[in-house]
Short mmCIF file of C-alpha atoms in Angstrom, two decimals:
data_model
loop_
_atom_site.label_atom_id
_atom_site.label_comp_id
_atom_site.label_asym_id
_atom_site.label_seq_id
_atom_site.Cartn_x
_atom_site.Cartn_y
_atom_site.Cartn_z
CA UNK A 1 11.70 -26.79 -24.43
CA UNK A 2 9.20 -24.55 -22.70
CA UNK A 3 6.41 -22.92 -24.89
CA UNK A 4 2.90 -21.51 -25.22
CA UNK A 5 0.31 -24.13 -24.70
CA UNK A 6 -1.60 -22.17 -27.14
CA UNK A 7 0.47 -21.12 -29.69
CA UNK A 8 3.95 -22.85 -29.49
CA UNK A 9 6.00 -19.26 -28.99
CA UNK A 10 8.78 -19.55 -26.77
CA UNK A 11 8.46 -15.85 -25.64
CA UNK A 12 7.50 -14.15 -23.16
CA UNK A 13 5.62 -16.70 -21.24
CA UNK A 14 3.44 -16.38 -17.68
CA UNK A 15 3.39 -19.39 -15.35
CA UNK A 16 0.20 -19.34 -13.57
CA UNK A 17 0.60 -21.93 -10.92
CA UNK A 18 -2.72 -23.87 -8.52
CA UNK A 19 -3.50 -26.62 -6.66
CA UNK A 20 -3.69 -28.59 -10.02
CA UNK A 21 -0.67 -27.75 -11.91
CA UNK A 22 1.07 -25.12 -13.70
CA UNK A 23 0.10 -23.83 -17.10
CA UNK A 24 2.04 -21.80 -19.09
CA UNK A 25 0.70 -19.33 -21.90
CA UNK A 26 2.22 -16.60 -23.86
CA UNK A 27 0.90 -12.61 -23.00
CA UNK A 28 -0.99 -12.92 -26.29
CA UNK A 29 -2.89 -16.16 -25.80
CA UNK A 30 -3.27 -15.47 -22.32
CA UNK A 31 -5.14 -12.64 -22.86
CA UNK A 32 -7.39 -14.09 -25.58
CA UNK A 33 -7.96 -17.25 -23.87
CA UNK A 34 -11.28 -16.59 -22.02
CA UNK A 35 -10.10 -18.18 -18.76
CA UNK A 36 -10.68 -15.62 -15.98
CA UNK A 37 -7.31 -16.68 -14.10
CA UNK A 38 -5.10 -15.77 -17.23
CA UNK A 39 -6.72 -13.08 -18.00
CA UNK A 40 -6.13 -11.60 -14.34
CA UNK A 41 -2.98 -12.34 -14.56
CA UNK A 42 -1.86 -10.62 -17.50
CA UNK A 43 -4.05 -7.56 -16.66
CA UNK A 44 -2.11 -7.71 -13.43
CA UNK A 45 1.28 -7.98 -15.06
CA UNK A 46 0.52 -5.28 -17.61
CA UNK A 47 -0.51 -2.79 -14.54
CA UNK A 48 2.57 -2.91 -12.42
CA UNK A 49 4.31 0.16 -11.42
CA UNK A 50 1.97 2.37 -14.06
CA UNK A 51 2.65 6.25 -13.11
CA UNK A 52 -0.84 7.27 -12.03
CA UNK A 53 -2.35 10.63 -12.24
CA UNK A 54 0.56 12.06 -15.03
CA UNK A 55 -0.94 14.26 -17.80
CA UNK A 56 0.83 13.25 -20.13
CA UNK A 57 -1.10 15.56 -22.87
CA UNK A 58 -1.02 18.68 -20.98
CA UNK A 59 3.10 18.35 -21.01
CA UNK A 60 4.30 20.64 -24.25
CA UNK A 61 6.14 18.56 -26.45
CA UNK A 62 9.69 18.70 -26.66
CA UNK A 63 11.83 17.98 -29.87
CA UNK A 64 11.37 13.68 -29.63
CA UNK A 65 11.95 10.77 -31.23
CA UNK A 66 8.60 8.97 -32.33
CA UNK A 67 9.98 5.66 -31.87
CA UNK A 68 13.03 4.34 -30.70
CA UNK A 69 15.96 3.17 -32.71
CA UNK A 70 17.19 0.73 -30.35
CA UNK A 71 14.17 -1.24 -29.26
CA UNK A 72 11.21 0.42 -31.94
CA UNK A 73 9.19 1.50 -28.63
CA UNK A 74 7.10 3.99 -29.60
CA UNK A 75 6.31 7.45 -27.63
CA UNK A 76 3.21 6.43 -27.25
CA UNK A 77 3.89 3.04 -25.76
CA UNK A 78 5.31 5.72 -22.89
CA UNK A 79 2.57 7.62 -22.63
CA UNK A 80 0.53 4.84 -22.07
CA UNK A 81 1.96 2.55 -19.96
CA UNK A 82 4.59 4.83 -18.13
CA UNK A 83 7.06 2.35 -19.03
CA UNK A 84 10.51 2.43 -21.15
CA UNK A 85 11.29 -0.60 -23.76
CA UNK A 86 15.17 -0.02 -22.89
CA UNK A 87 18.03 2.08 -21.44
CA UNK A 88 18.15 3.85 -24.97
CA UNK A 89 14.59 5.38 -24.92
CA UNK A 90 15.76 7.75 -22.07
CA UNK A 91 17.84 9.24 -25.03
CA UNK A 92 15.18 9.05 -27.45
CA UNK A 93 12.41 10.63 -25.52
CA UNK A 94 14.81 12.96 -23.39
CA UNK A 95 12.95 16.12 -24.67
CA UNK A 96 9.54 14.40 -23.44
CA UNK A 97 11.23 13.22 -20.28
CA UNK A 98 12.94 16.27 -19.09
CA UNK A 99 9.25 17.82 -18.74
CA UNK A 100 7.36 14.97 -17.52
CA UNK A 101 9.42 13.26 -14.86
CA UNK A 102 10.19 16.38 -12.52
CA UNK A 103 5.89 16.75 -13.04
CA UNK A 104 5.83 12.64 -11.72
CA UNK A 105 8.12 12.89 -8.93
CA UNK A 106 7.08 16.62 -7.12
CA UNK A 107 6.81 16.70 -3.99
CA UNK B 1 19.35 -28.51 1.38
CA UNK B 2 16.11 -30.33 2.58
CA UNK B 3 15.91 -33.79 3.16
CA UNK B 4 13.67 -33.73 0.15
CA UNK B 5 16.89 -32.35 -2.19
CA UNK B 6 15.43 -29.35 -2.64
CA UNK B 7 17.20 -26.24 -1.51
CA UNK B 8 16.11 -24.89 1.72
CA UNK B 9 14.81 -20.92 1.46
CA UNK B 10 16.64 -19.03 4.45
CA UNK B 11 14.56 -17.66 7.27
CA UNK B 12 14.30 -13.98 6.45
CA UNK B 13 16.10 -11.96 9.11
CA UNK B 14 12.69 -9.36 9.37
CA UNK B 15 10.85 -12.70 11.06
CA UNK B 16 13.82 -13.20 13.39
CA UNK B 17 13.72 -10.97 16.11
CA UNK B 18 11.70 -8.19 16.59
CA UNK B 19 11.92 -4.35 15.47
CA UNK B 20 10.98 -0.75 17.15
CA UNK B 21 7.46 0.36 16.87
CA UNK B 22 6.69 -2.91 15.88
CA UNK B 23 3.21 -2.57 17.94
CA UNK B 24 2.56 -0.33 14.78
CA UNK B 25 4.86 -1.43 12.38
CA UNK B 26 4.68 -4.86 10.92
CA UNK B 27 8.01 -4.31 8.42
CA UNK B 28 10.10 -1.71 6.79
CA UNK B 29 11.02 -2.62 3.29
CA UNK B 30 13.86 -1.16 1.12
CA UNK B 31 13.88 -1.82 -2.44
CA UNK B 32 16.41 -0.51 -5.27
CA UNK B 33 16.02 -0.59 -8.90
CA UNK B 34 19.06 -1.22 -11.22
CA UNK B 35 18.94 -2.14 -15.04
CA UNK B 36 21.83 -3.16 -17.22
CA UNK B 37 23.34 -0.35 -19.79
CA UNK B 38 22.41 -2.02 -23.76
CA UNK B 39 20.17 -4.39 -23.04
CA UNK B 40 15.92 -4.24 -23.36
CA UNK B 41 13.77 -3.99 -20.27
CA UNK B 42 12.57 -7.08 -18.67
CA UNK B 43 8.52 -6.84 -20.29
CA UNK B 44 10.42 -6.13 -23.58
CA UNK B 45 13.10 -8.89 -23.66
CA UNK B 46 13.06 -12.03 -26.04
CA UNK B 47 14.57 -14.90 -23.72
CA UNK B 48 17.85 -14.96 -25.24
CA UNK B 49 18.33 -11.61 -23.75
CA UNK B 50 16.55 -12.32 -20.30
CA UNK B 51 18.74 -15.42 -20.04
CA UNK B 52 22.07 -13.13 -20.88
CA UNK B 53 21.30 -10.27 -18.10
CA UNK B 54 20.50 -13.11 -15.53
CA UNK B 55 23.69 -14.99 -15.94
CA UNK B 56 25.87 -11.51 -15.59
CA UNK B 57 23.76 -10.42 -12.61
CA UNK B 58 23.99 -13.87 -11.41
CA UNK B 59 27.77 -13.58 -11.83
CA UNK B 60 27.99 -10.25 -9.67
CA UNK B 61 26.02 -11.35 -7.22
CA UNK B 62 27.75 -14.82 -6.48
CA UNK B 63 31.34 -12.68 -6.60
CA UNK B 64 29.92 -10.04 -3.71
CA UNK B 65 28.31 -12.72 -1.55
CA UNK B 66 29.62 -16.29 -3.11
CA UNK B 67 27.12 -17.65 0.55
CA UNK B 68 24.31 -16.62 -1.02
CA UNK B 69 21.45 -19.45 -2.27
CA UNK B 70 20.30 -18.97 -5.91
CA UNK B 71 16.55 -19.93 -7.15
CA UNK B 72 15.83 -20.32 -11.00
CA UNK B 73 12.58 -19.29 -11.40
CA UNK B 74 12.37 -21.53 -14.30
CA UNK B 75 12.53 -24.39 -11.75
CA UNK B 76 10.82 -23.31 -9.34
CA UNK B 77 8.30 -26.32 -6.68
CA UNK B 78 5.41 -24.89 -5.38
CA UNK B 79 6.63 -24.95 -1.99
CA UNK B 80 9.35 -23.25 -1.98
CA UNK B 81 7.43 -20.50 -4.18
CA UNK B 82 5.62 -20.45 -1.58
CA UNK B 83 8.41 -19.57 1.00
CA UNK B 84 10.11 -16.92 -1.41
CA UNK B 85 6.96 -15.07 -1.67
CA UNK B 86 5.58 -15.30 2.21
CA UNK B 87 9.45 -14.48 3.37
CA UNK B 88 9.56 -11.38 1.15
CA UNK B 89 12.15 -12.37 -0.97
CA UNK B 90 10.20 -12.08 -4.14
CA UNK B 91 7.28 -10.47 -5.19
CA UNK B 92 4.15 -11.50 -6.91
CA UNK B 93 5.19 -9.75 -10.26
CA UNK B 94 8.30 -11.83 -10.21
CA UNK B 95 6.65 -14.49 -9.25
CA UNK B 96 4.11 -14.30 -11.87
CA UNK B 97 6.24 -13.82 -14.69
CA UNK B 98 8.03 -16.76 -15.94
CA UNK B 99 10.65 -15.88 -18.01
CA UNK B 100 14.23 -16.82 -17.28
CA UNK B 101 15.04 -14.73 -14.07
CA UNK B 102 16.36 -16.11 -10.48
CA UNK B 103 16.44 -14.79 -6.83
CA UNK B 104 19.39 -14.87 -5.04
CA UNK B 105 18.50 -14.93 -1.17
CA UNK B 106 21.25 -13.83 1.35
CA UNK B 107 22.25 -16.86 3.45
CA UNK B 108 21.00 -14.78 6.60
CA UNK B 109 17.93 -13.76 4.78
CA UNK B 110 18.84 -10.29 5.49
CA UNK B 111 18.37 -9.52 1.74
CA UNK B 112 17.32 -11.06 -1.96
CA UNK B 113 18.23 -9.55 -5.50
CA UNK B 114 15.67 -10.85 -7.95
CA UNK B 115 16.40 -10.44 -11.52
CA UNK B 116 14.24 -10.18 -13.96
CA UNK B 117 11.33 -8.69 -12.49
CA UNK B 118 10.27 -5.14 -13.69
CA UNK B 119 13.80 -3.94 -13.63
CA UNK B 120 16.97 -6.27 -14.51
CA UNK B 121 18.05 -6.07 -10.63
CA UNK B 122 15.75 -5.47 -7.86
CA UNK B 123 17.47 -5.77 -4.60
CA UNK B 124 15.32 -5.80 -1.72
CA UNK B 125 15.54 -6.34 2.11
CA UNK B 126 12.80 -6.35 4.85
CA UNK B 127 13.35 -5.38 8.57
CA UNK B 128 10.92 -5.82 11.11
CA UNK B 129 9.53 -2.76 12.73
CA UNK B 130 10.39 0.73 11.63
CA UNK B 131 13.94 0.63 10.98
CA UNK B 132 14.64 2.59 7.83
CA UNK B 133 18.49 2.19 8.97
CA UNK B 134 18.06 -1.44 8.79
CA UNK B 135 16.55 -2.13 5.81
CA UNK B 136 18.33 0.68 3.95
CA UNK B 137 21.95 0.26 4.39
CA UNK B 138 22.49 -3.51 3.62
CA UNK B 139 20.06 -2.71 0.20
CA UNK B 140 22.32 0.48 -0.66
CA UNK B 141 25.64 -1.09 0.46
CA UNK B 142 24.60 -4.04 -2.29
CA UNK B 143 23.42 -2.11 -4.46
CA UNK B 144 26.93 -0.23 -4.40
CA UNK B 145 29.03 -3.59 -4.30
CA UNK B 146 27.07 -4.30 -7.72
CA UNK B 147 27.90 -1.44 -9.57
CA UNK B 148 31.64 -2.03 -9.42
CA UNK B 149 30.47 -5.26 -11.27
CA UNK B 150 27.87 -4.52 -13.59
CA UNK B 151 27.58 -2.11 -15.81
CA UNK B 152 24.60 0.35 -14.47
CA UNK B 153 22.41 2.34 -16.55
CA UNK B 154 22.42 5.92 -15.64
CA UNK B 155 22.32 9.13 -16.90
CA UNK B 156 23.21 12.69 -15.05
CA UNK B 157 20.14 14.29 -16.23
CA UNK B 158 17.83 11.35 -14.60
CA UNK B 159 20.07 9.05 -12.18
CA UNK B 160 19.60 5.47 -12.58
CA UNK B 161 17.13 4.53 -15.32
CA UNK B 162 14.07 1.98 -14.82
CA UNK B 163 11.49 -0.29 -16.75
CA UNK B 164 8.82 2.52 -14.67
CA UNK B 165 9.34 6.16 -15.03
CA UNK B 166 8.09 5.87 -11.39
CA UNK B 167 11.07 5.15 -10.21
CA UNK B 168 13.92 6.50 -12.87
CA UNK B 169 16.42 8.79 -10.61
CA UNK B 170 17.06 6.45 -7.40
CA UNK B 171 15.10 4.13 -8.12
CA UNK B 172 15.15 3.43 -4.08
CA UNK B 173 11.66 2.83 -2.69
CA UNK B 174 10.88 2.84 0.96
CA UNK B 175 7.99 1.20 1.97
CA UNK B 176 6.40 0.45 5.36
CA UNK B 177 3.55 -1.56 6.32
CA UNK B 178 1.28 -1.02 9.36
CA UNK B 179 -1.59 -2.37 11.10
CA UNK B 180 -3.64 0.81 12.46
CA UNK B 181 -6.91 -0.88 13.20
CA UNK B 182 -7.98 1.35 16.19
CA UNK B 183 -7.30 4.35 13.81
CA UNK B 184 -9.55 3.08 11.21
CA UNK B 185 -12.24 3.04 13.47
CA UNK B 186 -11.86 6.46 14.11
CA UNK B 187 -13.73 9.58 12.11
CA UNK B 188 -10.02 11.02 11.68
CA UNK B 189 -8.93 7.71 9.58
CA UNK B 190 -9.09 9.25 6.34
CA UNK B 191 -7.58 12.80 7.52
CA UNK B 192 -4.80 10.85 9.28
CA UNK B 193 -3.99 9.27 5.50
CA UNK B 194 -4.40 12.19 3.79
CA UNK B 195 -1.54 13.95 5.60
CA UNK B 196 0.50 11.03 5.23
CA UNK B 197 0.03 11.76 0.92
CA UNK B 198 0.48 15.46 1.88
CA UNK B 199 3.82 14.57 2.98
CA UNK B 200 4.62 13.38 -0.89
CA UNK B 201 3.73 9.43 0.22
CA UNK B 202 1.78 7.45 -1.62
CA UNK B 203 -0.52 5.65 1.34
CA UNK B 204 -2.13 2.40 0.31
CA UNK B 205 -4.57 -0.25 1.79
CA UNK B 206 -2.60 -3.44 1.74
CA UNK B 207 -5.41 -5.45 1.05
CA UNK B 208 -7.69 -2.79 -0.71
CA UNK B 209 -8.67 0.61 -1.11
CA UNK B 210 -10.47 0.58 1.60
CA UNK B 211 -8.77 -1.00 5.12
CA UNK B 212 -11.77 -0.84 7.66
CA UNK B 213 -13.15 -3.97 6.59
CA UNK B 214 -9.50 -5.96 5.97
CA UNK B 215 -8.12 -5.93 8.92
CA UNK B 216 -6.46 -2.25 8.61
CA UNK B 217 -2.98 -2.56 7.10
CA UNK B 218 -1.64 0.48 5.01
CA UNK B 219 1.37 0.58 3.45
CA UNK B 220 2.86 3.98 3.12
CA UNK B 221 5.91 4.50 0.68
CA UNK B 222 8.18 7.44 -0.54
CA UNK B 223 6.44 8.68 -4.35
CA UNK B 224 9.86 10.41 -5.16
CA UNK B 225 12.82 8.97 -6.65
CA UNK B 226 13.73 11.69 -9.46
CA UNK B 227 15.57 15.47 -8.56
CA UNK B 228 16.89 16.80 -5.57
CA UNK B 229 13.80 16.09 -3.81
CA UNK B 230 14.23 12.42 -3.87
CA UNK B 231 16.29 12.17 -0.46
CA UNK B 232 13.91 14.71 1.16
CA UNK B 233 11.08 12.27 0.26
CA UNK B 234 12.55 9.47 1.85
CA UNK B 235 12.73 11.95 5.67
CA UNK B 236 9.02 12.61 4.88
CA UNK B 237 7.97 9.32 4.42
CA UNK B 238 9.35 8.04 8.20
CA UNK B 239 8.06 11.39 9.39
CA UNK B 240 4.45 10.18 8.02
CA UNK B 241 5.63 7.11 9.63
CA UNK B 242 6.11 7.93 12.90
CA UNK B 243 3.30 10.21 12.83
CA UNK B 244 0.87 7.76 12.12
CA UNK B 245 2.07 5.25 14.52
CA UNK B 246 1.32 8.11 17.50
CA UNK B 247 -1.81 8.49 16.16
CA UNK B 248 -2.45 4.67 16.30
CA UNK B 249 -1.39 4.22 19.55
CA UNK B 250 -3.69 7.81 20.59
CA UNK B 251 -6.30 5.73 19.34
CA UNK B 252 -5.42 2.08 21.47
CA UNK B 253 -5.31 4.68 24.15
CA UNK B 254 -8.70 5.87 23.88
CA UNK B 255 -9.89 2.00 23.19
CA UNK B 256 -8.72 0.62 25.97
CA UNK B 257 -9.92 3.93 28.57
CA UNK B 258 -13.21 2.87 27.23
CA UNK B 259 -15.89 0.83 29.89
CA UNK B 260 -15.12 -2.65 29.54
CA UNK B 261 -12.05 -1.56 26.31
CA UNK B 262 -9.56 -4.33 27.79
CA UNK B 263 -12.15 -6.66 28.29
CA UNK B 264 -13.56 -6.15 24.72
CA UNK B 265 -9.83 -6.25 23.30
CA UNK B 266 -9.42 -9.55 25.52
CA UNK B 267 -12.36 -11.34 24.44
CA UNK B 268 -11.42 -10.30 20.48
CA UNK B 269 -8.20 -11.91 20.53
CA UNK B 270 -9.19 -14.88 22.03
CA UNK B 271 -12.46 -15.14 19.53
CA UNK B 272 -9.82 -14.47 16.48
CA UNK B 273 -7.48 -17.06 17.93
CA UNK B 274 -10.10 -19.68 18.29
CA UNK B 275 -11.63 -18.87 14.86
CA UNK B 276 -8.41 -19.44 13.45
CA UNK B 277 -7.49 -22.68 15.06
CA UNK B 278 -11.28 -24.46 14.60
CA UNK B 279 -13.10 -22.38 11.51
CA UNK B 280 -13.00 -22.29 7.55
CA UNK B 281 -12.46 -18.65 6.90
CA UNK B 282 -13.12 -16.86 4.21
CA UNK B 283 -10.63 -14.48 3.35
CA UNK B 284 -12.05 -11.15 4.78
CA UNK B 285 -12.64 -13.28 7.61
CA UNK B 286 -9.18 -14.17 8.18
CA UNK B 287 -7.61 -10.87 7.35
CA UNK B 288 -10.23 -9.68 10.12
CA UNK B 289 -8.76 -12.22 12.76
CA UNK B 290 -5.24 -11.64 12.32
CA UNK B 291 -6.03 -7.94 12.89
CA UNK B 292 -7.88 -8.86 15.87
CA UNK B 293 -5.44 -10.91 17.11
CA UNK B 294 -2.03 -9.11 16.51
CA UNK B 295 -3.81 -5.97 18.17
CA UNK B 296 -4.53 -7.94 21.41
CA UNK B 297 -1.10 -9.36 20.84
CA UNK B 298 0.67 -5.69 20.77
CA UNK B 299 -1.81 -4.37 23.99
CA UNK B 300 -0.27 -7.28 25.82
CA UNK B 301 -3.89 -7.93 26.90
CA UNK B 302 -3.27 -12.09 24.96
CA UNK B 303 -0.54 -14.20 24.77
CA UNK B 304 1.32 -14.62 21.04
CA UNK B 305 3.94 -14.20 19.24
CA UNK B 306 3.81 -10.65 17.49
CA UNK B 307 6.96 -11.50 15.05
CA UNK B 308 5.17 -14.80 13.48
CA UNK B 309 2.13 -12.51 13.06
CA UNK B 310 4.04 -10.58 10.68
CA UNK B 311 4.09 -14.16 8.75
CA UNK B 312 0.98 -14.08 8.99
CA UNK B 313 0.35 -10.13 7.29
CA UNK B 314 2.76 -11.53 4.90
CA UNK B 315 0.58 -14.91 4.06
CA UNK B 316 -2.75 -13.29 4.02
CA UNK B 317 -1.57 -11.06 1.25
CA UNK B 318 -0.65 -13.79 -0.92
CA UNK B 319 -3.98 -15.16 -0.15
CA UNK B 320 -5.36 -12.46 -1.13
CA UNK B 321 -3.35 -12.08 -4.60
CA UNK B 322 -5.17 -15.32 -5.65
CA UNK B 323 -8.33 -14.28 -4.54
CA UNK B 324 -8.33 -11.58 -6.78
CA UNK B 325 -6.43 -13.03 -10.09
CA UNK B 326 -6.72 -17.03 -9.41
CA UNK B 327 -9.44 -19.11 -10.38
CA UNK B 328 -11.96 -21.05 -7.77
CA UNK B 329 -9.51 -23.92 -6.83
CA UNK B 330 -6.62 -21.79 -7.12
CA UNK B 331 -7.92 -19.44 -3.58
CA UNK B 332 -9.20 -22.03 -1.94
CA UNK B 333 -5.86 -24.00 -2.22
CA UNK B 334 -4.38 -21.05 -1.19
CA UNK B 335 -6.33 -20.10 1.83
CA UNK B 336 -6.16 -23.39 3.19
CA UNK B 337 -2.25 -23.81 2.88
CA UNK B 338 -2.62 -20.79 4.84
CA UNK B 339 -4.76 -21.38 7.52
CA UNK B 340 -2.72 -24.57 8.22
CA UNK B 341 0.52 -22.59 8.86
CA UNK B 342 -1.00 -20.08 11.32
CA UNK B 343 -2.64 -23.13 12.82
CA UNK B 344 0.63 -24.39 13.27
CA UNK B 345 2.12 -20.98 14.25
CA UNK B 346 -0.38 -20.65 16.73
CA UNK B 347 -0.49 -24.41 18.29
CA UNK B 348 3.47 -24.50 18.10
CA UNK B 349 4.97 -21.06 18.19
CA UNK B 350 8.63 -22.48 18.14
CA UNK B 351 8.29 -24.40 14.80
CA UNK B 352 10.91 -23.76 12.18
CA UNK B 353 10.78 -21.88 9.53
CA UNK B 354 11.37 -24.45 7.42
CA UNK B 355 9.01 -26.63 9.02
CA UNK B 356 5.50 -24.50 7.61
CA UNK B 357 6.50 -24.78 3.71
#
C-alpha cells in the first residue's frame, strides 16, 4: 500500500522522482518538510493554471453560496486559487461566476 | 513491448515529419479540458474517487481507440517517464502528481488523453510546425467520440466546466511554441510581444520571463475559452502567430544582409554543435546552443536535422523543470540524460525513437 513517508496518509500523495529514487510525501508533509525539492514541488502543483490578474474584490457580489454543499469548498477557496472543488460549485457560486468569468476571459 | 518488458512509448507523430513554418514554429499544441458530471476535481479527490474516474475514462477511451497503449502513472520507470514527458504526451503537472491517473497514448502518437491531471480528461495532441488544423481536429474529433461515452460536465450558461476557471467554457487551449532568436535581439522584441497579448494571447517565455538569454522560445496561446469570444480568440491567436513568424524571419533577413551575417550564423552553429557534442553545459548554456544551432539549422547555412531539434526544445524544458523545483542531484541527473540524447541525436541522426530513452 502506497503512503506518506511522513505521516502514513494514503491521500493525495506527490511522487518526486531523481537520480536516487522516488519519494513519496503527502501535500501536507511535503510542504512542512524543509527539503527544498518538496517544497518546489508542491508550490509548483498548487500554482498551476491560477487565473492571473482577476479582481476578484472589485466584482459586486451576487446572491452565493459561502461554501459548497457537495464538496464544502468554500468561496473563498475560489477566490484564491481560481480553482473549483467540483462540477457542483459552478451551481453554488453561479451568482459570483456569472460576473467574474466574462471579466477572465475578455478579449 | 521492449525487450526489457516494459511497454514501448510511441514516437509522437509532431517528431515524425516536419510541419509549415517550422523555421519559426517548433510545435502547435491542442489541448481540451473535460471533467466528469458528480464527481470532485482532481486536487480535491480522495483516491477512491481518482481511481473511479480513471477506470470510466479508461473505459471510453479503450472503446474509441481499443490500439491505443495505456500508462498507470502509479507504475510508472523512470525511463519511460522520461519519454511521456519529452514526447509531449504528458505534462509536468501530471507527471508530478501521483495519484491514481494514466495516459493513454495513441498508437501513432498522434494524440494522448491523460487523466487525472488538473481536469479528469485532458486530451492533447502536438503537430509540428504551425498547423492549428492538425493538432485541432484529431483533439476535437476525440474529444467528441468521448462525450457519447462519458458523461461531460457542462452547463449552458458556462460550456464545459474545469478544475481552472481559466479554462471553464471550451476548455480548448491552443498553444504554439517558437524559437524567434533574431527577434529577440532586436529593440522591437518586446513591442512585437506586446501585440501578440493585444490580440487577447497570453505570450510566454518558455524557459522564463525573459527569452534573450534562453535561447528565445515563446509560447503564445489563446487566453479565451468562455462566451462568444472564445472561437474568435482561437483566429487571433494564429493571426499573432503568423505575424510573429514574419517578423522573425524580417529579422534573419536583416542578420544575414549584415557584413560577414552568414559567416557569423555559420561559425555559431558549428560552435553550438561542437559544445554540445564535447562540453558539460550548464543549463543556460545548453538552451543557448540549441538556439544557436536550430537557427543555423532553419537558414540552411549547417547541416541537421530541424525535426529532432524540436526533441531537443522539448528536453531542455524538462531540464529546466528540475532546475527550478529539483534538488542538486536531481538537475544534474537530468541535464546529463539530456545531453547524452542530443549527443546521440547529433552523432546518429537516424536513431530510433526508442533507442534515446
Amino acid at each position: 500500500m502506497r503512503r506518506c513517508e511522513c505521516c502514513g496518509t494514503q491521500e493525495r500523495l506527490l511522487r518526486i522522482t531523481d537520480g536516487k529514487g522516488t519519494r513519496l510525501l503527502c501535500t501536507e508533509c511535503a510542504g512542512s518538510v524543509p527539503d527544498r525539492a518538496m517544497a518546489a514541488a508542491v508550490r509548483f502543483f498548487g500554482r498551476l493554471a491560477m487565473p492571473s490578474g482577476v479582481a476578484w474584490r472589485r466584482v459586486p457580489t451576487g446572491p452565493v453560496q459561502e461554501a459548497c454543499p457537495q464538496c464544502g469548498w468554500k468561496l473563498q477557496d475560489v477566490e484564491s486559487t481560481g480553482m473549483l472543488g467540483c462540477t457542483a460549485c459552478y451551481d453554488a457560486f453561479a451568482g459570483r461566476l456569472e460576473l467574474v468569468l466574462p471579466l477572465m476571459h475578455e478579449l | 513491448m521492449t525487450a526489457s518488458g516494459f511497454m514501448e512509448v510511441p514516437f509522437p507523430a509532431w517528431l515524425r515529419q516536419e510541419g509549415p513554418d517550422m523555421d519559426v514554429v517548433v510545435s502547435t499544441r491542442c489541448r481540451i479540458a473535460r471533467n466528469l458530471e458528480g464527481h470532485q476535481f482532481p486536487h480535491r479527490a480522495k483516491d477512491a474517487e481518482l481511481r473511479q474516474v480513471d477506470v470510466l475514462c479508461g473505459r471510453a477511451v479503450m472503446a474509441v481507440e481499443p490500439r491505443c497503449r495505456s500508462f498507470d502513472r502509479m507504475d510508472l520507470q523512470v525511463e519511460t517517464l522520461e519519454q511521456l514527458t519529452v514526447g509531449r504526451f504528458v505534462s509536468q503537472a501530471w507527471a508530478t502528481f501521483a495519484g491514481p491517473g494514466r495516459v493513454h497514448v495513441a498508437s501513432d502518437g498522434l494524440w494522448s488523453v491523460m487523466v487525472n491531471e488538473e481536469d479528469h480528461l485532458r486530451i492533447q495532441c502536438v503537430a509540428a510546425g504551425l498547423a492549428p488544423d492538425s493538432a485541432a481536429h484529431p483533439a476535437r474529433a476525440l474529444a467528441d467520440r468521448l462525450a457519447q461515452r462519458l458523461p461531460l460536465a457542462g452547463r449552458p450558461a458556462v460550456g464545459f466546466l474545469t478544475a481552472s476557471l481559466a479554462n471553464a467554457g471550451t476548455g480548448l487551449r491552443l498553444g504554439f511554441l517558437l524559437h524567434v532568436p533574431a527577434l529577440a535581439l532586436e529593440k522591437g522584441f518586446l513591442d512585437a510581444l506586446a501585440a501578440a497579448e493585444h490580440l487577447g494571447c497570453s505570450v510566454r517565455g518558455v524557459f522564463g520571463e525573459g527569452t534573450r538569454g534562453t535561447g528565445a522560445f515563446v509560447q503564445v496561446s489563446n487566453r479565451c475559452t468562455f462566451g462568444p469570444s472564445a472561437e474568435y480568440a482561437l483566429e487571433r491567436v494564429i493571426a499573432a502567430c503568423r505575424y510573429l513568424v514574419e517578423r522573425e524571419r524580417e529579422a534573419r533577413g536583416a542578420l544575414i544582409a549584415r557584413r560577414d551575417g552568414l559567416q557569423d550564423l555559420t561559425e555559431a552553429g558549428e560552435g553550438a554543435r561542437l559544445t554540445l557534442l564535447t562540453e558539460d553545459v550548464d543549463t543556460p548554456d545548453l538552451l543557448r546552443c540549441i538556439s544557436a544551432f536550430r537557427l543555423a539549422v532553419a537558414v540552411g547555412v549547417t547541416d541537421g536535422d530541424l525535426i529532432r531539434t524540436g526533441e531537443w526544445v522539448s528536453l531542455a524544458s524538462m531540464v529546466m523543470w528540475y532546475e527550478r523545483h529539483g534538488e542538486r542531484g536531481t538537475q544534474r541527473y537530468a541535464r546529463e540524460r539530456a545531453l547524452a540524447r542530443i549527443r546521440r541525436g547529433l552523432r546518429e541522426p537516424a536513431s530510433p525513437w526508442s533507442a534515446c530513452a
